């Protein structure tokens, strides 16, 4: 049987070049390799305050961006998390198998909650890994492609699977994460020590930026002292980030990318980075716009939800049986 590959993105904000390099641009290739389940993590988007209209708009955008990434809707399953109620149902069961201590140690929770007033931190933000584990095991997932920031959440899912299966027998499938070699963590262009993030936009390139803006943002990206274009994330975080973007967007290794700029100046280097980004982003954006205009995402999402539900129902039934819930 072919591998089942699952990935989700939250409709929390405008998609960034980080999301594109970390996930979106690899999806078409992935769909040739195995059975792909891609979803819009709209329930997860509620874990931080968001306006209803923004959430709606972001969800449509995200669906369109997924499709613009070159997915064949007949081959992949694309749907909204909230359309398949089994995610929430499984979450209600699995929340009893992850514990307070380990959830408190999650980097994402610490990062996001540290910026908030304690009285405004919702339970959903804390329990995020439980819902994510539910998303993953619901489809007997083999592979979860992620950026570096999400490794910890797949690892806690693996702990949960072990714990659950030790107690009840082999009920849940053990997932594995997969991280890209190049571009698993694209950093902000204005502060290359922080991750480019859509819900906390600082120096982000947005997938909806016009090409003039994209070029301008890259040309004015923070660089480092010295003049050599060299990969050295510790001492040259700005240049290393731009090299990573260049390498990822031109399907080169970091070493190959470095060779392209031996003896070149920062300005010349930045122009080349902007060129490779724009070359790919421009047609991608046009495809996105067409999909938004003709609303082709609607049928895809509906069909996707039905396909997903058929799988999810079976898993949930298995879990009910295992823990002693009557399937009546
Ligand atoms: P948020 O700020 O809401 O957390 P985000 O930009 O981190 O948004 P997510 O929805 O959390 O995006 O993640 C979607 C996918 O994109 C995940 O697989 C994640 O690992 C990947 N990803 C997110 N940011 C980056 C980045 N800067 N570089 C590479 N991959 C990334
Ligand atoms: Mg994130």
PDB file of N, CA, C and O and ligand atoms in Angstrom, residues 7-10 12 16 18-19 21-23 108 112 128 145-150 183-187 195-200, ligand 1:
ATOM      1  N   UNK A   7      -0.904  16.794   5.632  1.00  0.00           N
ATOM      2  CA  UNK A   7      -0.394  18.091   6.055  1.00  0.00           C
ATOM      3  C   UNK A   7      -1.534  19.100   6.212  1.00  0.00           C
ATOM      4  O   UNK A   7      -2.517  19.058   5.490  1.00  0.00           O
ATOM      5  N   UNK A   8      -1.380  19.983   7.196  1.00  0.00           N
ATOM      6  CA  UNK A   8      -2.407  20.997   7.447  1.00  0.00           C
ATOM      7  C   UNK A   8      -1.763  22.361   7.625  1.00  0.00           C
ATOM      8  O   UNK A   8      -0.628  22.451   8.082  1.00  0.00           O
ATOM      9  N   UNK A   9      -2.487  23.379   7.221  1.00  0.00           N
ATOM     10  CA  UNK A   9      -2.021  24.752   7.449  1.00  0.00           C
ATOM     11  C   UNK A   9      -3.174  25.511   8.091  1.00  0.00           C
ATOM     12  O   UNK A   9      -4.341  25.317   7.728  1.00  0.00           O
ATOM     13  N   UNK A  10      -2.837  26.370   9.050  1.00  0.00           N
ATOM     14  CA  UNK A  10      -3.890  27.142   9.726  1.00  0.00           C
ATOM     15  C   UNK A  10      -4.236  28.401   8.938  1.00  0.00           C
ATOM     16  O   UNK A  10      -3.332  29.116   8.515  1.00  0.00           O
ATOM     17  N   UNK A  12      -4.674  31.355   9.664  1.00  0.00           N
ATOM     18  CA  UNK A  12      -4.561  32.411  10.685  1.00  0.00           C
ATOM     19  C   UNK A  12      -4.167  33.765  10.130  1.00  0.00           C
ATOM     20  O   UNK A  12      -4.256  34.772  10.839  1.00  0.00           O
ATOM     21  N   UNK A  16       2.787  33.042   3.938  1.00  0.00           N
ATOM     22  CA  UNK A  16       4.097  33.653   3.741  1.00  0.00           C
ATOM     23  C   UNK A  16       4.973  32.782   2.836  1.00  0.00           C
ATOM     24  O   UNK A  16       4.646  31.625   2.563  1.00  0.00           O
ATOM     25  N   UNK A  18       7.556  31.543   3.835  1.00  0.00           N
ATOM     26  CA  UNK A  18       7.938  30.424   4.709  1.00  0.00           C
ATOM     27  C   UNK A  18       6.993  29.243   4.512  1.00  0.00           C
ATOM     28  O   UNK A  18       7.430  28.099   4.355  1.00  0.00           O
ATOM     29  N   UNK A  19       5.705  29.503   4.490  1.00  0.00           N
ATOM     30  CA  UNK A  19       4.726  28.434   4.265  1.00  0.00           C
ATOM     31  C   UNK A  19       4.901  27.830   2.874  1.00  0.00           C
ATOM     32  O   UNK A  19       4.750  26.632   2.679  1.00  0.00           O
ATOM     33  N   UNK A  21       7.718  27.746   0.934  1.00  0.00           N
ATOM     34  CA  UNK A  21       8.939  26.937   0.810  1.00  0.00           C
ATOM     35  C   UNK A  21       8.865  25.714   1.722  1.00  0.00           C
ATOM     36  O   UNK A  21       9.229  24.610   1.342  1.00  0.00           O
ATOM     37  N   UNK A  22       8.370  25.929   2.945  1.00  0.00           N
ATOM     38  CA  UNK A  22       8.309  24.832   3.911  1.00  0.00           C
ATOM     39  C   UNK A  22       7.324  23.746   3.506  1.00  0.00           C
ATOM     40  O   UNK A  22       7.557  22.564   3.759  1.00  0.00           O
ATOM     41  N   UNK A  23       6.221  24.130   2.879  1.00  0.00           N
ATOM     42  CA  UNK A  23       5.182  23.137   2.613  1.00  0.00           C
ATOM     43  C   UNK A  23       4.626  23.188   1.183  1.00  0.00           C
ATOM     44  O   UNK A  23       4.757  22.237   0.422  1.00  0.00           O
ATOM     45  N   UNK A 108       5.803  25.863  20.955  1.00  0.00           N
ATOM     46  CA  UNK A 108       4.813  26.744  20.317  1.00  0.00           C
ATOM     47  C   UNK A 108       3.907  27.387  21.361  1.00  0.00           C
ATOM     48  O   UNK A 108       3.608  28.577  21.291  1.00  0.00           O
ATOM     49  N   UNK A 112       3.781  31.406  21.867  1.00  0.00           N
ATOM     50  CA  UNK A 112       2.557  32.167  21.598  1.00  0.00           C
ATOM     51  C   UNK A 112       1.958  32.723  22.886  1.00  0.00           C
ATOM     52  O   UNK A 112       1.461  33.844  22.908  1.00  0.00           O
ATOM     53  N   UNK A 128      -3.594  22.428  21.986  1.00  0.00           N
ATOM     54  CA  UNK A 128      -3.319  22.365  20.537  1.00  0.00           C
ATOM     55  C   UNK A 128      -2.736  21.021  20.081  1.00  0.00           C
ATOM     56  O   UNK A 128      -3.205  20.426  19.110  1.00  0.00           O
ATOM     57  N   UNK A 145       4.746  15.876   6.574  1.00  0.00           N
ATOM     58  CA  UNK A 145       5.794  16.824   6.183  1.00  0.00           C
ATOM     59  C   UNK A 145       5.584  18.136   6.936  1.00  0.00           C
ATOM     60  O   UNK A 145       4.489  18.671   6.946  1.00  0.00           O
ATOM     61  N   UNK A 146       6.633  18.605   7.588  1.00  0.00           N
ATOM     62  CA  UNK A 146       6.496  19.829   8.391  1.00  0.00           C
ATOM     63  C   UNK A 146       7.728  20.717   8.279  1.00  0.00           C
ATOM     64  O   UNK A 146       8.793  20.272   7.862  1.00  0.00           O
ATOM     65  N   UNK A 147       7.565  21.962   8.670  1.00  0.00           N
ATOM     66  CA  UNK A 147       8.701  22.829   8.928  1.00  0.00           C
ATOM     67  C   UNK A 147       9.260  22.457  10.297  1.00  0.00           C
ATOM     68  O   UNK A 147       8.612  21.721  11.058  1.00  0.00           O
ATOM     69  N   UNK A 148      10.426  22.987  10.613  1.00  0.00           N
ATOM     70  CA  UNK A 148      11.082  22.594  11.862  1.00  0.00           C
ATOM     71  C   UNK A 148      10.236  22.862  13.097  1.00  0.00           C
ATOM     72  O   UNK A 148      10.273  22.119  14.075  1.00  0.00           O
ATOM     73  N   UNK A 149       9.450  23.954  13.034  1.00  0.00           N
ATOM     74  CA  UNK A 149       8.669  24.353  14.200  1.00  0.00           C
ATOM     75  C   UNK A 149       7.646  23.311  14.626  1.00  0.00           C
ATOM     76  O   UNK A 149       7.205  23.321  15.768  1.00  0.00           O
ATOM     77  N   UNK A 150       7.265  22.431  13.724  1.00  0.00           N
ATOM     78  CA  UNK A 150       6.200  21.475  14.067  1.00  0.00           C
ATOM     79  C   UNK A 150       6.712  20.085  14.440  1.00  0.00           C
ATOM     80  O   UNK A 150       5.916  19.189  14.745  1.00  0.00           O
ATOM     81  N   UNK A 183      15.251  24.831   3.755  1.00  0.00           N
ATOM     82  CA  UNK A 183      14.059  25.676   3.827  1.00  0.00           C
ATOM     83  C   UNK A 183      13.028  25.242   4.851  1.00  0.00           C
ATOM     84  O   UNK A 183      11.868  25.616   4.759  1.00  0.00           O
ATOM     85  N   UNK A 184      13.454  24.479   5.831  1.00  0.00           N
ATOM     86  CA  UNK A 184      12.497  24.043   6.852  1.00  0.00           C
ATOM     87  C   UNK A 184      12.185  25.169   7.839  1.00  0.00           C
ATOM     88  O   UNK A 184      11.251  25.064   8.625  1.00  0.00           O
ATOM     89  N   UNK A 185      12.973  26.212   7.796  1.00  0.00           N
ATOM     90  CA  UNK A 185      12.737  27.317   8.726  1.00  0.00           C
ATOM     91  C   UNK A 185      13.205  28.613   8.076  1.00  0.00           C
ATOM     92  O   UNK A 185      14.364  29.017   8.216  1.00  0.00           O
ATOM     93  N   UNK A 186      12.308  29.243   7.350  1.00  0.00           N
ATOM     94  CA  UNK A 186      12.611  30.525   6.723  1.00  0.00           C
ATOM     95  C   UNK A 186      12.430  31.604   7.790  1.00  0.00           C
ATOM     96  O   UNK A 186      11.435  31.605   8.520  1.00  0.00           O
ATOM     97  N   UNK A 187      13.382  32.509   7.855  1.00  0.00           N
ATOM     98  CA  UNK A 187      13.355  33.516   8.903  1.00  0.00           C
ATOM     99  C   UNK A 187      12.814  34.851   8.368  1.00  0.00           C
ATOM    100  O   UNK A 187      12.733  35.063   7.146  1.00  0.00           O
ATOM    101  N   UNK A 195      11.402  33.315  13.249  1.00  0.00           N
ATOM    102  CA  UNK A 195      10.778  32.611  12.137  1.00  0.00           C
ATOM    103  C   UNK A 195       9.786  33.500  11.405  1.00  0.00           C
ATOM    104  O   UNK A 195       9.086  34.290  12.024  1.00  0.00           O
ATOM    105  N   UNK A 196       9.737  33.381  10.090  1.00  0.00           N
ATOM    106  CA  UNK A 196       8.690  34.062   9.330  1.00  0.00           C
ATOM    107  C   UNK A 196       7.372  33.368   9.684  1.00  0.00           C
ATOM    108  O   UNK A 196       7.255  32.157   9.544  1.00  0.00           O
ATOM    109  N   UNK A 197       6.398  34.130  10.180  1.00  0.00           N
ATOM    110  CA  UNK A 197       5.136  33.547  10.646  1.00  0.00           C
ATOM    111  C   UNK A 197       3.965  34.368  10.179  1.00  0.00           C
ATOM    112  O   UNK A 197       4.019  35.596  10.233  1.00  0.00           O
ATOM    113  N   UNK A 198       2.885  33.708   9.784  1.00  0.00           N
ATOM    114  CA  UNK A 198       1.758  34.501   9.277  1.00  0.00           C
ATOM    115  C   UNK A 198       0.956  35.178  10.376  1.00  0.00           C
ATOM    116  O   UNK A 198       0.351  36.209  10.140  1.00  0.00           O
ATOM    117  N   UNK A 199       0.949  34.603  11.598  1.00  0.00           N
ATOM    118  CA  UNK A 199       0.131  35.250  12.629  1.00  0.00           C
ATOM    119  C   UNK A 199       0.918  36.335  13.371  1.00  0.00           C
ATOM    120  O   UNK A 199       0.361  37.046  14.189  1.00  0.00           O
ATOM    121  N   UNK A 200       2.212  36.407  13.096  1.00  0.00           N
ATOM    122  CA  UNK A 200       3.009  37.437  13.752  1.00  0.00           C
ATOM    123  C   UNK A 200       3.946  38.033  12.704  1.00  0.00           C
ATOM    124  O   UNK A 200       5.150  37.800  12.713  1.00  0.00           O
TER     125      UNK A 200
HETATM  126  P1  LIG B   1       1.162  30.824  12.649  1.00  0.00           P
HETATM  127  O1  LIG B   1       1.906  32.091  12.923  1.00  0.00           O
HETATM  128  O2  LIG B   1      -0.324  30.959  12.650  1.00  0.00           O
HETATM  129  O3  LIG B   1       1.633  29.681  13.508  1.00  0.00           O
HETATM  130  P2  LIG B   1       2.774  29.798  10.490  1.00  0.00           P
HETATM  131  O4  LIG B   1       3.292  30.693   9.420  1.00  0.00           O
HETATM  132  O5  LIG B   1       3.733  29.322  11.528  1.00  0.00           O
HETATM  133  O6  LIG B   1       1.520  30.496  11.122  1.00  0.00           O
HETATM  134  P3  LIG B   1       1.388  27.254  10.375  1.00  0.00           P
HETATM  135  O7  LIG B   1      -0.024  27.217   9.924  1.00  0.00           O
HETATM  136  O8  LIG B   1       1.693  27.181  11.838  1.00  0.00           O
HETATM  137  O9  LIG B   1       2.105  28.565   9.760  1.00  0.00           O
HETATM  138  O10 LIG B   1       2.190  26.104   9.666  1.00  0.00           O
HETATM  139  C1  LIG B   1       1.874  25.629   8.376  1.00  0.00           C
HETATM  140  C2  LIG B   1       3.047  24.849   7.845  1.00  0.00           C
HETATM  141  O11 LIG B   1       4.060  25.776   7.409  1.00  0.00           O
HETATM  142  C3  LIG B   1       3.721  23.938   8.864  1.00  0.00           C
HETATM  143  O12 LIG B   1       4.078  22.727   8.236  1.00  0.00           O
HETATM  144  C4  LIG B   1       4.929  24.703   9.291  1.00  0.00           C
HETATM  145  O13 LIG B   1       5.960  23.851   9.737  1.00  0.00           O
HETATM  146  C5  LIG B   1       5.319  25.440   8.005  1.00  0.00           C
HETATM  147  N1  LIG B   1       6.026  26.688   8.279  1.00  0.00           N
HETATM  148  C6  LIG B   1       5.550  27.735   8.996  1.00  0.00           C
HETATM  149  N2  LIG B   1       6.443  28.739   9.034  1.00  0.00           N
HETATM  150  C7  LIG B   1       7.513  28.308   8.316  1.00  0.00           C
HETATM  151  C8  LIG B   1       8.788  28.892   7.997  1.00  0.00           C
HETATM  152  N3  LIG B   1       9.102  30.108   8.425  1.00  0.00           N
HETATM  153  N4  LIG B   1       9.646  28.185   7.230  1.00  0.00           N
HETATM  154  C9  LIG B   1       9.331  26.936   6.791  1.00  0.00           C
HETATM  155  N5  LIG B   1       8.143  26.317   7.073  1.00  0.00           N
HETATM  156  C10 LIG B   1       7.254  26.978   7.824  1.00  0.00           C
END
